[in-house]
Amino acid sequence: VMNFCVICFIFMCSILLYSFVFFHNMALLRRLRMFNDGYSVAAAFQIKENLAVLKAVFIYFCSTLPIIFFSLLLFTLYFTHPSFVHVALSDCIILVDLCI
């Protein structure tokens, strides 16, 4: 059960960090476009590349999200209802590994 809580905590922290980095890069790019002094083509290109990678990670994350939530549901059922034997722990682990 402790590992399940740790996984959920890491999941929530990663969502927060991803959001912070994405919106920070958006703000940096907007600031570079608004002010011409100190504009650097290399910096703007790097920020655009960062945003492209973050958007690709978001697409991957959204495509694996249903499988992750389903496996977390199975983990929850496995740990909260010991009589729920027909859901094997190995099946839950396989679903999570499939996403990784």
GROMACS .gro file of C-alpha atoms in nm:
model
  100
    1VAL     CA    1   0.000   0.000   0.000
    2MET     CA    2   0.290   0.233   0.075
    3ASN     CA    3   0.429   0.189  -0.277
    4PHE     CA    4   0.088   0.278  -0.419
    5CYS     CA    5   0.084   0.602  -0.219
    6VAL     CA    6   0.436   0.685  -0.331
    7ILE     CA    7   0.345   0.624  -0.696
    8CYS     CA    8   0.040   0.851  -0.664
    9PHE     CA    9   0.250   1.122  -0.495
   10ILE     CA   10   0.515   1.105  -0.768
   11PHE     CA   11   0.242   1.114  -1.034
   12MET     CA   12   0.090   1.430  -0.886
   13CYS     CA   13   0.428   1.598  -0.843
   14SER     CA   14   0.524   1.519  -1.202
   15ILE     CA   15   0.200   1.675  -1.329
   16LEU     CA   16   0.270   1.990  -1.128
   17LEU     CA   17   0.631   2.014  -1.245
   18TYR     CA   18   0.532   1.951  -1.607
   19SER     CA   19   0.270   2.227  -1.589
   20PHE     CA   20   0.515   2.469  -1.431
   21VAL     CA   21   0.784   2.406  -1.695
   22PHE     CA   22   0.537   2.426  -1.983
   23PHE     CA   23   0.379   2.753  -1.873
   24HIS     CA   24   0.718   2.901  -1.780
   25ASN     CA   25   0.847   2.828  -2.131
   26MET     CA   26   0.532   2.977  -2.282
   27ALA     CA   27   0.584   3.293  -2.076
   28LEU     CA   28   0.951   3.313  -2.178
   29LEU     CA   29   0.864   3.281  -2.545
   30ARG     CA   30   0.590   3.543  -2.513
   31ARG     CA   31   0.832   3.779  -2.338
   32LEU     CA   32   1.095   3.727  -2.609
   33ARG     CA   33   0.841   3.809  -2.878
   34MET     CA   34   0.713   4.122  -2.701
   35PHE     CA   35   1.049   4.288  -2.631
   36ASN     CA   36   1.302   4.326  -2.910
   37ASP     CA   37   1.596   4.422  -2.693
   38GLY     CA   38   1.794   4.119  -2.587
   39TYR     CA   39   1.617   3.896  -2.838
   40SER     CA   40   1.823   3.592  -2.917
   41VAL     CA   41   1.748   3.357  -3.204
   42ALA     CA   42   1.921   3.073  -3.021
   43ALA     CA   43   1.717   3.128  -2.704
   44ALA     CA   44   1.390   3.148  -2.898
   45PHE     CA   45   1.480   2.833  -3.092
   46GLN     CA   46   1.564   2.647  -2.769
   47ILE     CA   47   1.236   2.749  -2.607
   48LYS     CA   48   1.043   2.640  -2.919
   49GLU     CA   49   1.224   2.305  -2.910
   50ASN     CA   50   1.142   2.267  -2.540
   51LEU     CA   51   0.776   2.334  -2.610
   52ALA     CA   52   0.773   2.086  -2.899
   53VAL     CA   53   0.918   1.814  -2.676
   54LEU     CA   54   0.675   1.895  -2.395
   55LYS     CA   55   0.382   1.875  -2.637
   56ALA     CA   56   0.506   1.536  -2.763
   57VAL     CA   57   0.535   1.411  -2.404
   58PHE     CA   58   0.183   1.538  -2.338
   59ILE     CA   59   0.047   1.343  -2.635
   60TYR     CA   60   0.221   1.027  -2.513
   61PHE     CA   61   0.097   1.085  -2.160
   62CYS     CA   62  -0.263   1.134  -2.274
   63SER     CA   63  -0.251   0.815  -2.480
   64THR     CA   64  -0.129   0.607  -2.185
   65LEU     CA   65  -0.346   0.774  -1.923
   66PRO     CA   66  -0.643   0.532  -1.954
   67ILE     CA   67  -0.415   0.231  -1.906
   68ILE     CA   68  -0.247   0.393  -1.604
   69PHE     CA   69  -0.579   0.478  -1.439
   70PHE     CA   70  -0.712   0.129  -1.508
   71SER     CA   71  -0.404  -0.029  -1.351
   72LEU     CA   72  -0.428   0.205  -1.050
   73LEU     CA   73  -0.791   0.102  -1.013
   74LEU     CA   74  -0.688  -0.263  -1.019
   75PHE     CA   75  -0.415  -0.194  -0.762
   76THR     CA   76  -0.673  -0.025  -0.540
   77LEU     CA   77  -0.914  -0.315  -0.571
   78TYR     CA   78  -0.635  -0.562  -0.505
   79PHE     CA   79  -0.520  -0.388  -0.186
   80THR     CA   80  -0.859  -0.288  -0.046
   81HIS     CA   81  -1.047  -0.612  -0.110
   82PRO     CA   82  -0.836  -0.917  -0.027
   83SER     CA   83  -1.118  -1.139  -0.150
   84PHE     CA   84  -1.076  -0.987  -0.495
   85VAL     CA   85  -0.833  -1.264  -0.585
   86HIS     CA   86  -0.906  -1.299  -0.955
   87VAL     CA   87  -0.720  -0.973  -1.019
   88ALA     CA   88  -0.360  -1.075  -0.988
   89LEU     CA   89  -0.100  -0.826  -0.880
   90SER     CA   90   0.114  -0.932  -1.174
   91ASP     CA   91  -0.161  -0.817  -1.414
   92CYS     CA   92  -0.152  -0.470  -1.259
   93ILE     CA   93   0.226  -0.458  -1.284
   94ILE     CA   94   0.211  -0.567  -1.649
   95LEU     CA   95  -0.029  -0.281  -1.729
   96VAL     CA   96   0.197  -0.025  -1.562
   97ASP     CA   97   0.506  -0.165  -1.736
   98LEU     CA   98   0.322  -0.151  -2.065
   99CYS     CA   99   0.294   0.226  -2.024
  100ILE     CA  100   0.657   0.269  -1.929
   0.00000   0.00000   0.00000
